[in-house]
Short mmCIF file of N, CA and C in Angstrom, two decimals:
data_model
loop_
_atom_site.label_atom_id
_atom_site.label_comp_id
_atom_site.label_asym_id
_atom_site.label_seq_id
_atom_site.Cartn_x
_atom_site.Cartn_y
_atom_site.Cartn_z
N MET A 1 19.90 -16.29 -6.85
CA MET A 1 19.06 -15.31 -7.48
C MET A 1 18.13 -15.94 -8.51
N LEU A 2 18.60 -16.87 -9.26
CA LEU A 2 17.72 -17.49 -10.28
C LEU A 2 16.81 -18.53 -9.70
N ASP A 3 17.03 -18.91 -8.41
CA ASP A 3 16.24 -19.95 -7.80
C ASP A 3 14.74 -19.74 -7.87
N ARG A 4 14.30 -18.48 -7.86
CA ARG A 4 12.85 -18.18 -7.90
C ARG A 4 12.22 -18.62 -9.22
N PHE A 5 13.06 -18.89 -10.24
CA PHE A 5 12.55 -19.35 -11.51
C PHE A 5 12.69 -20.86 -11.69
N TYR A 6 13.33 -21.52 -10.75
CA TYR A 6 13.56 -22.96 -10.87
C TYR A 6 12.32 -23.76 -10.55
N PRO A 7 12.00 -24.76 -11.35
CA PRO A 7 10.88 -25.64 -11.04
C PRO A 7 11.32 -26.63 -9.97
N ASP A 8 10.35 -27.24 -9.32
CA ASP A 8 10.69 -28.32 -8.38
C ASP A 8 11.06 -29.56 -9.17
N GLU A 9 10.47 -29.75 -10.33
CA GLU A 9 10.83 -30.86 -11.24
C GLU A 9 10.80 -30.38 -12.66
N TYR A 10 11.59 -31.02 -13.50
CA TYR A 10 11.60 -30.69 -14.93
C TYR A 10 11.42 -32.00 -15.68
N MET A 11 10.31 -32.12 -16.44
CA MET A 11 9.97 -33.39 -17.08
C MET A 11 9.90 -33.18 -18.60
N ASP A 12 10.01 -34.29 -19.34
CA ASP A 12 9.91 -34.25 -20.79
C ASP A 12 8.52 -33.86 -21.27
N SER A 13 7.49 -34.27 -20.52
CA SER A 13 6.12 -34.04 -21.00
C SER A 13 5.17 -34.13 -19.81
N THR A 14 4.05 -33.47 -19.94
CA THR A 14 2.96 -33.61 -18.94
C THR A 14 2.56 -35.07 -18.84
N TYR A 15 2.64 -35.76 -19.96
CA TYR A 15 2.11 -37.11 -20.07
C TYR A 15 2.99 -38.18 -19.50
N VAL A 16 4.16 -37.81 -18.95
CA VAL A 16 5.02 -38.78 -18.27
C VAL A 16 5.04 -38.54 -16.74
N ILE A 17 4.31 -37.54 -16.26
CA ILE A 17 4.25 -37.30 -14.82
C ILE A 17 3.48 -38.41 -14.17
N ASP A 18 4.00 -38.89 -13.07
CA ASP A 18 3.37 -40.00 -12.34
C ASP A 18 2.34 -39.38 -11.33
N PHE A 19 1.17 -39.06 -11.87
CA PHE A 19 0.15 -38.47 -11.05
C PHE A 19 -0.39 -39.43 -9.99
N ASP A 20 -0.33 -40.72 -10.25
CA ASP A 20 -0.76 -41.72 -9.25
C ASP A 20 0.13 -41.61 -8.01
N ARG A 21 1.44 -41.59 -8.21
CA ARG A 21 2.39 -41.46 -7.10
C ARG A 21 2.18 -40.15 -6.33
N LEU A 22 1.96 -39.07 -7.08
CA LEU A 22 1.77 -37.76 -6.44
C LEU A 22 0.46 -37.75 -5.62
N TYR A 23 -0.54 -38.43 -6.10
CA TYR A 23 -1.82 -38.53 -5.34
C TYR A 23 -1.54 -39.29 -4.03
N GLU A 24 -0.79 -40.37 -4.13
CA GLU A 24 -0.44 -41.17 -2.94
C GLU A 24 0.36 -40.32 -1.96
N ALA A 25 1.15 -39.36 -2.48
CA ALA A 25 1.95 -38.48 -1.61
C ALA A 25 1.10 -37.36 -1.00
N GLY A 26 -0.19 -37.31 -1.35
CA GLY A 26 -1.04 -36.33 -0.71
C GLY A 26 -1.50 -35.15 -1.56
N TYR A 27 -1.10 -35.08 -2.81
CA TYR A 27 -1.53 -33.97 -3.69
C TYR A 27 -2.95 -34.25 -4.14
N ARG A 28 -3.76 -33.16 -4.11
CA ARG A 28 -5.19 -33.28 -4.46
C ARG A 28 -5.64 -32.32 -5.55
N GLY A 29 -4.83 -31.34 -5.87
CA GLY A 29 -5.19 -30.37 -6.89
C GLY A 29 -4.08 -30.23 -7.91
N VAL A 30 -4.48 -30.11 -9.18
CA VAL A 30 -3.49 -29.86 -10.23
C VAL A 30 -3.97 -28.68 -11.06
N ILE A 31 -3.09 -27.68 -11.19
CA ILE A 31 -3.38 -26.52 -12.02
C ILE A 31 -2.51 -26.64 -13.24
N PHE A 32 -3.10 -26.51 -14.40
CA PHE A 32 -2.38 -26.67 -15.68
C PHE A 32 -2.41 -25.39 -16.49
N ASP A 33 -1.29 -25.13 -17.16
CA ASP A 33 -1.28 -24.23 -18.30
C ASP A 33 -1.84 -25.10 -19.47
N ILE A 34 -2.26 -24.50 -20.56
CA ILE A 34 -2.81 -25.28 -21.69
C ILE A 34 -1.83 -25.37 -22.84
N ASP A 35 -1.56 -24.24 -23.48
CA ASP A 35 -0.78 -24.23 -24.72
C ASP A 35 0.66 -24.66 -24.50
N ASN A 36 1.06 -25.66 -25.26
CA ASN A 36 2.39 -26.26 -25.25
C ASN A 36 2.70 -27.04 -23.96
N THR A 37 1.69 -27.10 -23.06
CA THR A 37 1.80 -27.94 -21.87
C THR A 37 0.96 -29.21 -22.06
N LEU A 38 -0.28 -29.01 -22.55
CA LEU A 38 -1.20 -30.12 -22.78
C LEU A 38 -1.36 -30.45 -24.26
N VAL A 39 -1.37 -29.40 -25.08
CA VAL A 39 -1.56 -29.54 -26.55
C VAL A 39 -0.75 -28.47 -27.22
N PRO A 40 -0.48 -28.61 -28.54
CA PRO A 40 0.18 -27.50 -29.25
C PRO A 40 -0.63 -26.20 -29.13
N HIS A 41 0.05 -25.10 -29.31
CA HIS A 41 -0.57 -23.78 -29.18
C HIS A 41 -1.86 -23.66 -30.02
N GLY A 42 -2.96 -23.33 -29.34
CA GLY A 42 -4.21 -23.12 -30.04
C GLY A 42 -5.02 -24.35 -30.37
N ALA A 43 -4.51 -25.54 -30.10
CA ALA A 43 -5.16 -26.78 -30.47
C ALA A 43 -6.28 -27.16 -29.46
N PRO A 44 -7.27 -27.87 -29.92
CA PRO A 44 -8.31 -28.37 -28.99
C PRO A 44 -7.72 -29.52 -28.19
N ALA A 45 -8.48 -29.95 -27.19
CA ALA A 45 -8.04 -31.10 -26.39
C ALA A 45 -8.04 -32.33 -27.29
N ASP A 46 -6.91 -33.04 -27.29
CA ASP A 46 -6.82 -34.28 -28.07
C ASP A 46 -7.14 -35.49 -27.19
N GLU A 47 -7.09 -36.67 -27.75
CA GLU A 47 -7.46 -37.87 -27.00
C GLU A 47 -6.54 -38.07 -25.77
N ARG A 48 -5.27 -37.76 -25.93
CA ARG A 48 -4.31 -37.89 -24.83
C ARG A 48 -4.70 -36.99 -23.68
N ALA A 49 -5.07 -35.74 -23.98
CA ALA A 49 -5.49 -34.80 -22.93
C ALA A 49 -6.79 -35.26 -22.28
N LYS A 50 -7.74 -35.71 -23.07
CA LYS A 50 -9.01 -36.19 -22.53
C LYS A 50 -8.81 -37.39 -21.58
N LYS A 51 -7.93 -38.30 -22.01
CA LYS A 51 -7.65 -39.47 -21.15
C LYS A 51 -6.97 -39.06 -19.86
N LEU A 52 -6.05 -38.11 -19.95
CA LEU A 52 -5.34 -37.61 -18.76
C LEU A 52 -6.35 -37.07 -17.74
N PHE A 53 -7.21 -36.16 -18.21
CA PHE A 53 -8.15 -35.56 -17.28
C PHE A 53 -9.15 -36.58 -16.71
N ALA A 54 -9.57 -37.54 -17.52
CA ALA A 54 -10.46 -38.60 -17.03
C ALA A 54 -9.76 -39.40 -15.94
N HIS A 55 -8.48 -39.69 -16.15
CA HIS A 55 -7.71 -40.44 -15.14
C HIS A 55 -7.54 -39.62 -13.86
N LEU A 56 -7.22 -38.35 -14.02
CA LEU A 56 -7.00 -37.51 -12.83
C LEU A 56 -8.29 -37.39 -12.00
N LYS A 57 -9.41 -37.25 -12.66
CA LYS A 57 -10.70 -37.18 -11.96
C LYS A 57 -11.02 -38.53 -11.26
N GLU A 58 -10.67 -39.62 -11.96
CA GLU A 58 -10.89 -40.95 -11.42
C GLU A 58 -10.05 -41.16 -10.12
N LEU A 59 -8.84 -40.63 -10.13
CA LEU A 59 -7.97 -40.71 -8.94
C LEU A 59 -8.51 -39.89 -7.80
N GLY A 60 -9.23 -38.80 -8.13
CA GLY A 60 -9.76 -37.94 -7.07
C GLY A 60 -9.19 -36.54 -7.09
N TYR A 61 -8.42 -36.18 -8.10
CA TYR A 61 -7.88 -34.83 -8.21
C TYR A 61 -8.97 -33.82 -8.57
N GLN A 62 -8.77 -32.60 -8.07
CA GLN A 62 -9.49 -31.46 -8.55
C GLN A 62 -8.56 -30.77 -9.55
N CYS A 63 -9.07 -30.38 -10.72
CA CYS A 63 -8.22 -29.84 -11.77
C CYS A 63 -8.69 -28.44 -12.18
N MET A 64 -7.71 -27.64 -12.60
CA MET A 64 -7.94 -26.27 -13.01
C MET A 64 -7.06 -25.93 -14.21
N LEU A 65 -7.61 -25.24 -15.16
CA LEU A 65 -6.81 -24.66 -16.27
C LEU A 65 -6.58 -23.21 -15.88
N LEU A 66 -5.33 -22.75 -15.93
CA LEU A 66 -4.99 -21.38 -15.60
C LEU A 66 -4.25 -20.84 -16.79
N SER A 67 -4.91 -19.96 -17.55
CA SER A 67 -4.33 -19.51 -18.81
C SER A 67 -4.37 -18.00 -18.97
N ASN A 68 -3.38 -17.47 -19.61
CA ASN A 68 -3.36 -16.05 -19.92
C ASN A 68 -4.17 -15.78 -21.20
N ASN A 69 -4.65 -16.82 -21.86
CA ASN A 69 -5.47 -16.66 -23.06
C ASN A 69 -6.85 -16.10 -22.75
N LYS A 70 -7.52 -15.61 -23.78
CA LYS A 70 -8.89 -15.12 -23.66
C LYS A 70 -9.86 -16.32 -23.49
N GLU A 71 -11.03 -16.03 -23.01
CA GLU A 71 -12.00 -17.11 -22.70
C GLU A 71 -12.34 -18.01 -23.87
N PRO A 72 -12.56 -17.53 -25.08
CA PRO A 72 -12.91 -18.48 -26.16
C PRO A 72 -11.88 -19.60 -26.33
N ARG A 73 -10.60 -19.25 -26.21
CA ARG A 73 -9.56 -20.31 -26.37
C ARG A 73 -9.63 -21.31 -25.22
N VAL A 74 -9.73 -20.83 -24.03
CA VAL A 74 -9.74 -21.69 -22.83
C VAL A 74 -11.02 -22.52 -22.81
N LYS A 75 -12.15 -21.90 -23.10
CA LYS A 75 -13.42 -22.63 -23.10
C LYS A 75 -13.44 -23.71 -24.18
N MET A 76 -12.88 -23.42 -25.32
CA MET A 76 -12.81 -24.43 -26.41
C MET A 76 -12.07 -25.69 -25.96
N PHE A 77 -10.96 -25.50 -25.27
CA PHE A 77 -10.19 -26.64 -24.76
C PHE A 77 -10.99 -27.31 -23.64
N ASN A 78 -11.55 -26.53 -22.74
CA ASN A 78 -12.22 -27.08 -21.58
C ASN A 78 -13.52 -27.82 -21.91
N ASP A 79 -14.14 -27.51 -23.04
CA ASP A 79 -15.39 -28.17 -23.41
C ASP A 79 -15.17 -29.68 -23.50
N SER A 80 -13.99 -30.11 -23.81
CA SER A 80 -13.68 -31.55 -23.92
C SER A 80 -13.19 -32.19 -22.62
N VAL A 81 -12.68 -31.41 -21.69
CA VAL A 81 -12.11 -32.01 -20.47
C VAL A 81 -12.95 -31.73 -19.22
N GLN A 82 -13.77 -30.67 -19.27
CA GLN A 82 -14.72 -30.32 -18.21
C GLN A 82 -14.12 -30.22 -16.83
N VAL A 83 -13.24 -29.21 -16.68
CA VAL A 83 -12.65 -28.92 -15.36
C VAL A 83 -12.89 -27.42 -15.08
N HIS A 84 -12.42 -26.96 -13.97
CA HIS A 84 -12.48 -25.52 -13.69
C HIS A 84 -11.48 -24.77 -14.56
N TYR A 85 -11.75 -23.49 -14.80
CA TYR A 85 -10.72 -22.71 -15.52
C TYR A 85 -10.78 -21.25 -15.15
N ILE A 86 -9.66 -20.60 -15.31
CA ILE A 86 -9.53 -19.16 -15.18
C ILE A 86 -8.78 -18.69 -16.44
N HIS A 87 -9.46 -17.79 -17.19
CA HIS A 87 -8.83 -17.23 -18.38
C HIS A 87 -8.27 -15.83 -18.03
N LYS A 88 -7.47 -15.30 -18.93
CA LYS A 88 -6.81 -14.01 -18.71
C LYS A 88 -6.25 -13.92 -17.29
N ALA A 89 -5.50 -14.92 -16.91
CA ALA A 89 -5.05 -15.12 -15.53
C ALA A 89 -3.98 -14.13 -15.08
N GLY A 90 -3.31 -13.50 -16.01
CA GLY A 90 -2.27 -12.53 -15.61
C GLY A 90 -1.04 -13.14 -15.00
N LYS A 91 -0.75 -14.39 -15.38
CA LYS A 91 0.46 -15.02 -14.83
C LYS A 91 1.66 -14.21 -15.28
N PRO A 92 2.62 -13.94 -14.40
CA PRO A 92 2.95 -14.60 -13.17
C PRO A 92 2.34 -14.01 -11.91
N SER A 93 1.35 -13.13 -12.01
CA SER A 93 0.72 -12.60 -10.83
C SER A 93 0.20 -13.76 -9.95
N VAL A 94 0.37 -13.65 -8.66
CA VAL A 94 -0.02 -14.70 -7.70
C VAL A 94 -1.54 -14.78 -7.53
N LYS A 95 -2.22 -13.69 -7.78
CA LYS A 95 -3.68 -13.59 -7.48
C LYS A 95 -4.50 -14.79 -7.98
N ASN A 96 -4.36 -15.18 -9.20
CA ASN A 96 -5.20 -16.26 -9.77
C ASN A 96 -4.73 -17.66 -9.41
N TYR A 97 -3.47 -17.80 -9.02
CA TYR A 97 -3.04 -19.08 -8.47
C TYR A 97 -3.77 -19.31 -7.13
N VAL A 98 -3.85 -18.27 -6.32
CA VAL A 98 -4.55 -18.34 -5.05
C VAL A 98 -6.04 -18.59 -5.26
N LYS A 99 -6.61 -17.86 -6.24
CA LYS A 99 -8.04 -18.04 -6.56
C LYS A 99 -8.27 -19.49 -7.02
N ALA A 100 -7.36 -20.02 -7.82
CA ALA A 100 -7.53 -21.41 -8.31
C ALA A 100 -7.55 -22.37 -7.15
N MET A 101 -6.68 -22.22 -6.16
CA MET A 101 -6.67 -23.12 -5.01
C MET A 101 -7.97 -22.96 -4.22
N GLU A 102 -8.46 -21.75 -4.08
CA GLU A 102 -9.74 -21.54 -3.38
C GLU A 102 -10.86 -22.30 -4.07
N ILE A 103 -10.90 -22.19 -5.40
CA ILE A 103 -11.96 -22.87 -6.17
C ILE A 103 -11.82 -24.40 -6.04
N LEU A 104 -10.60 -24.88 -6.07
CA LEU A 104 -10.33 -26.33 -5.98
C LEU A 104 -10.51 -26.88 -4.57
N GLY A 105 -10.45 -25.98 -3.59
CA GLY A 105 -10.53 -26.45 -2.20
C GLY A 105 -9.21 -27.07 -1.72
N THR A 106 -8.10 -26.57 -2.31
CA THR A 106 -6.78 -27.08 -1.97
C THR A 106 -5.95 -25.96 -1.40
N ASP A 107 -4.71 -26.28 -1.04
CA ASP A 107 -3.80 -25.29 -0.51
C ASP A 107 -2.38 -25.52 -1.08
N THR A 108 -1.45 -24.73 -0.64
CA THR A 108 -0.07 -24.81 -1.15
C THR A 108 0.57 -26.18 -0.87
N GLY A 109 0.10 -26.84 0.16
CA GLY A 109 0.69 -28.13 0.51
C GLY A 109 0.21 -29.30 -0.28
N ASN A 110 -0.91 -29.15 -1.00
CA ASN A 110 -1.42 -30.29 -1.73
C ASN A 110 -1.83 -29.96 -3.19
N THR A 111 -1.24 -28.89 -3.70
CA THR A 111 -1.49 -28.46 -5.06
C THR A 111 -0.22 -28.49 -5.90
N LEU A 112 -0.39 -28.91 -7.14
CA LEU A 112 0.73 -28.94 -8.12
C LEU A 112 0.40 -27.94 -9.24
N PHE A 113 1.46 -27.39 -9.83
CA PHE A 113 1.27 -26.60 -11.04
C PHE A 113 2.12 -27.23 -12.16
N VAL A 114 1.55 -27.40 -13.31
CA VAL A 114 2.26 -27.96 -14.49
C VAL A 114 2.18 -26.96 -15.62
N GLY A 115 3.33 -26.56 -16.12
CA GLY A 115 3.38 -25.60 -17.23
C GLY A 115 4.69 -25.69 -17.99
N ASP A 116 4.75 -25.00 -19.14
CA ASP A 116 5.90 -25.06 -20.01
C ASP A 116 6.78 -23.82 -20.02
N GLN A 117 6.37 -22.77 -19.31
CA GLN A 117 7.14 -21.54 -19.34
C GLN A 117 7.67 -21.15 -17.96
N ILE A 118 8.89 -20.77 -17.92
CA ILE A 118 9.53 -20.40 -16.63
C ILE A 118 9.06 -19.06 -16.12
N PHE A 119 9.02 -18.04 -16.99
CA PHE A 119 8.79 -16.67 -16.50
C PHE A 119 7.34 -16.35 -16.21
N THR A 120 6.42 -17.18 -16.66
CA THR A 120 5.01 -16.98 -16.31
C THR A 120 4.57 -18.11 -15.38
N ASP A 121 4.55 -19.32 -15.90
CA ASP A 121 4.00 -20.47 -15.17
C ASP A 121 4.76 -20.77 -13.86
N VAL A 122 6.04 -21.08 -14.03
CA VAL A 122 6.83 -21.52 -12.86
C VAL A 122 7.05 -20.37 -11.85
N TYR A 123 7.42 -19.22 -12.36
CA TYR A 123 7.69 -18.10 -11.49
C TYR A 123 6.44 -17.72 -10.66
N GLY A 124 5.29 -17.67 -11.31
CA GLY A 124 4.04 -17.34 -10.61
C GLY A 124 3.68 -18.41 -9.56
N ALA A 125 3.77 -19.67 -9.94
CA ALA A 125 3.45 -20.74 -9.00
C ALA A 125 4.43 -20.79 -7.86
N ASN A 126 5.70 -20.57 -8.13
CA ASN A 126 6.69 -20.51 -7.05
C ASN A 126 6.37 -19.39 -6.06
N ARG A 127 6.03 -18.24 -6.59
CA ARG A 127 5.68 -17.09 -5.74
C ARG A 127 4.42 -17.38 -4.90
N ALA A 128 3.51 -18.20 -5.45
CA ALA A 128 2.30 -18.57 -4.71
C ALA A 128 2.55 -19.71 -3.72
N GLY A 129 3.76 -20.32 -3.77
CA GLY A 129 4.10 -21.38 -2.84
C GLY A 129 3.66 -22.77 -3.30
N ILE A 130 3.35 -22.91 -4.59
CA ILE A 130 2.86 -24.17 -5.14
C ILE A 130 4.00 -24.98 -5.73
N ARG A 131 3.98 -26.28 -5.53
CA ARG A 131 4.97 -27.16 -6.16
C ARG A 131 4.86 -27.08 -7.65
N THR A 132 6.01 -26.90 -8.34
CA THR A 132 5.99 -26.69 -9.80
C THR A 132 6.64 -27.83 -10.55
N ILE A 133 6.01 -28.17 -11.68
CA ILE A 133 6.61 -29.11 -12.62
C ILE A 133 6.66 -28.42 -13.96
N LEU A 134 7.85 -28.16 -14.43
CA LEU A 134 8.06 -27.60 -15.75
C LEU A 134 8.15 -28.72 -16.73
N VAL A 135 7.45 -28.59 -17.87
CA VAL A 135 7.57 -29.60 -18.92
C VAL A 135 8.10 -28.93 -20.19
N LYS A 136 8.71 -29.76 -21.01
CA LYS A 136 9.23 -29.26 -22.27
C LYS A 136 8.03 -28.89 -23.17
N PRO A 137 8.16 -27.81 -23.94
CA PRO A 137 7.07 -27.44 -24.85
C PRO A 137 6.76 -28.58 -25.86
N ILE A 138 5.48 -28.76 -26.11
CA ILE A 138 5.04 -29.82 -26.99
C ILE A 138 5.44 -29.55 -28.45
N HIS A 139 5.35 -28.28 -28.85
CA HIS A 139 5.54 -27.95 -30.29
C HIS A 139 6.39 -26.68 -30.41
N PRO A 140 7.31 -26.62 -31.36
CA PRO A 140 8.19 -25.44 -31.47
C PRO A 140 7.48 -24.20 -32.02
N LYS A 141 6.32 -24.33 -32.64
CA LYS A 141 5.62 -23.16 -33.21
C LYS A 141 4.95 -22.39 -32.08
N GLU A 142 5.43 -21.16 -31.89
CA GLU A 142 4.90 -20.30 -30.79
C GLU A 142 4.85 -18.87 -31.26
N GLU A 143 4.13 -18.06 -30.49
CA GLU A 143 4.05 -16.64 -30.78
C GLU A 143 5.41 -16.00 -30.53
N ILE A 144 5.71 -14.93 -31.21
CA ILE A 144 7.03 -14.31 -31.20
C ILE A 144 7.49 -13.90 -29.78
N GLN A 145 6.57 -13.40 -28.96
CA GLN A 145 6.98 -13.00 -27.60
C GLN A 145 7.42 -14.22 -26.77
N ILE A 146 6.82 -15.38 -27.03
CA ILE A 146 7.23 -16.58 -26.33
C ILE A 146 8.56 -17.08 -26.88
N VAL A 147 8.75 -17.02 -28.17
CA VAL A 147 10.00 -17.43 -28.78
C VAL A 147 11.17 -16.65 -28.18
N LEU A 148 10.99 -15.34 -28.00
CA LEU A 148 12.04 -14.51 -27.43
C LEU A 148 12.31 -14.91 -25.96
N LYS A 149 11.26 -15.21 -25.21
CA LYS A 149 11.47 -15.64 -23.81
C LYS A 149 12.19 -16.96 -23.71
N ARG A 150 12.03 -17.80 -24.73
CA ARG A 150 12.67 -19.12 -24.68
C ARG A 150 14.20 -18.98 -24.65
N TYR A 151 14.73 -17.96 -25.28
CA TYR A 151 16.19 -17.76 -25.23
C TYR A 151 16.63 -17.48 -23.77
N LEU A 152 15.90 -16.67 -23.07
CA LEU A 152 16.24 -16.39 -21.66
C LEU A 152 16.01 -17.62 -20.81
N GLU A 153 14.97 -18.42 -21.13
CA GLU A 153 14.70 -19.63 -20.39
C GLU A 153 15.88 -20.60 -20.49
N LYS A 154 16.51 -20.67 -21.68
CA LYS A 154 17.67 -21.55 -21.86
C LYS A 154 18.77 -21.24 -20.86
N ILE A 155 18.96 -19.96 -20.55
CA ILE A 155 19.98 -19.55 -19.60
C ILE A 155 19.59 -20.04 -18.20
N VAL A 156 18.34 -19.83 -17.82
CA VAL A 156 17.87 -20.28 -16.51
C VAL A 156 17.98 -21.79 -16.38
N LEU A 157 17.58 -22.50 -17.45
CA LEU A 157 17.64 -23.96 -17.43
C LEU A 157 19.09 -24.46 -17.36
N PHE A 158 20.01 -23.77 -17.96
CA PHE A 158 21.40 -24.17 -17.86
C PHE A 158 21.83 -24.18 -16.38
N PHE A 159 21.53 -23.08 -15.68
CA PHE A 159 21.93 -23.00 -14.28
C PHE A 159 21.11 -23.94 -13.39
N TYR A 160 19.86 -24.16 -13.74
CA TYR A 160 19.02 -25.11 -12.99
C TYR A 160 19.60 -26.54 -13.10
N LYS A 161 19.92 -26.94 -14.33
CA LYS A 161 20.47 -28.29 -14.54
C LYS A 161 21.83 -28.43 -13.85
N ARG A 162 22.62 -27.40 -13.87
CA ARG A 162 23.92 -27.43 -13.20
C ARG A 162 23.72 -27.59 -11.69
N LYS A 163 22.76 -26.89 -11.13
CA LYS A 163 22.49 -27.03 -9.70
C LYS A 163 21.99 -28.41 -9.39
N GLN A 164 21.13 -28.97 -10.22
CA GLN A 164 20.58 -30.31 -10.01
C GLN A 164 21.73 -31.33 -10.03
N LYS A 165 22.63 -31.18 -10.95
CA LYS A 165 23.79 -32.08 -11.07
C LYS A 165 24.66 -32.02 -9.83
N ARG A 166 24.89 -30.77 -9.35
CA ARG A 166 25.72 -30.60 -8.12
C ARG A 166 25.03 -31.27 -6.94
N ASN A 167 23.73 -31.07 -6.82
CA ASN A 167 22.99 -31.67 -5.69
C ASN A 167 23.07 -33.21 -5.74
N LYS A 168 22.95 -33.73 -6.94
CA LYS A 168 23.03 -35.20 -7.15
C LYS A 168 24.39 -35.70 -6.75
N ASN A 169 25.44 -35.01 -7.20
CA ASN A 169 26.81 -35.41 -6.87
C ASN A 169 27.10 -35.32 -5.38
N SER A 170 26.61 -34.26 -4.72
CA SER A 170 26.85 -34.12 -3.29
C SER A 170 26.13 -35.20 -2.47
N LYS A 171 24.97 -35.66 -2.95
CA LYS A 171 24.25 -36.76 -2.27
C LYS A 171 25.01 -38.06 -2.43
N ARG A 172 25.63 -38.25 -3.60
CA ARG A 172 26.43 -39.47 -3.81
C ARG A 172 27.63 -39.52 -2.86
N LYS A 173 28.26 -38.35 -2.68
CA LYS A 173 29.44 -38.29 -1.82
C LYS A 173 29.09 -38.55 -0.35
N GLU A 174 27.87 -38.18 0.04
CA GLU A 174 27.42 -38.40 1.42
C GLU A 174 27.22 -39.88 1.73
N LYS A 175 26.93 -40.67 0.70
CA LYS A 175 26.68 -42.11 0.90
C LYS A 175 27.91 -42.88 1.09
#
């Protein structure tokens, strides 16, 4: 039942994802959440984010920012990284994940989604059929509605990690 909320991968940070390896594996589009995925909530793009997007473009990725924020927030971040974006995305609705892939010229087989929230980011991308990478939030300061969701996310993550551990142990026994 909780599987629909499980990411395909769970990483410490966006900045430790091996995008080079994923490109070699055939991925061509990356859709990102912004706040607490790339920078702290409300912050502009920092040097680390600028370098990441420069590297992704250099590799050949098409990139998209998909945010539930209003346009001024998303545009302010995007002014420094210069990629496609959709504001007021209505995540977890599938509609704008699909629109993002159309804009990027990618599909469910070669698109990644990177975000920090299970109930919006991961759930929506999973429903759209996109490979998901959940990252730990960059900064603990968040809006109250997000803070409340984090308590529920801890429950989902508990069962996700338990399932991952079981899968790892069963693979060891097979060897």
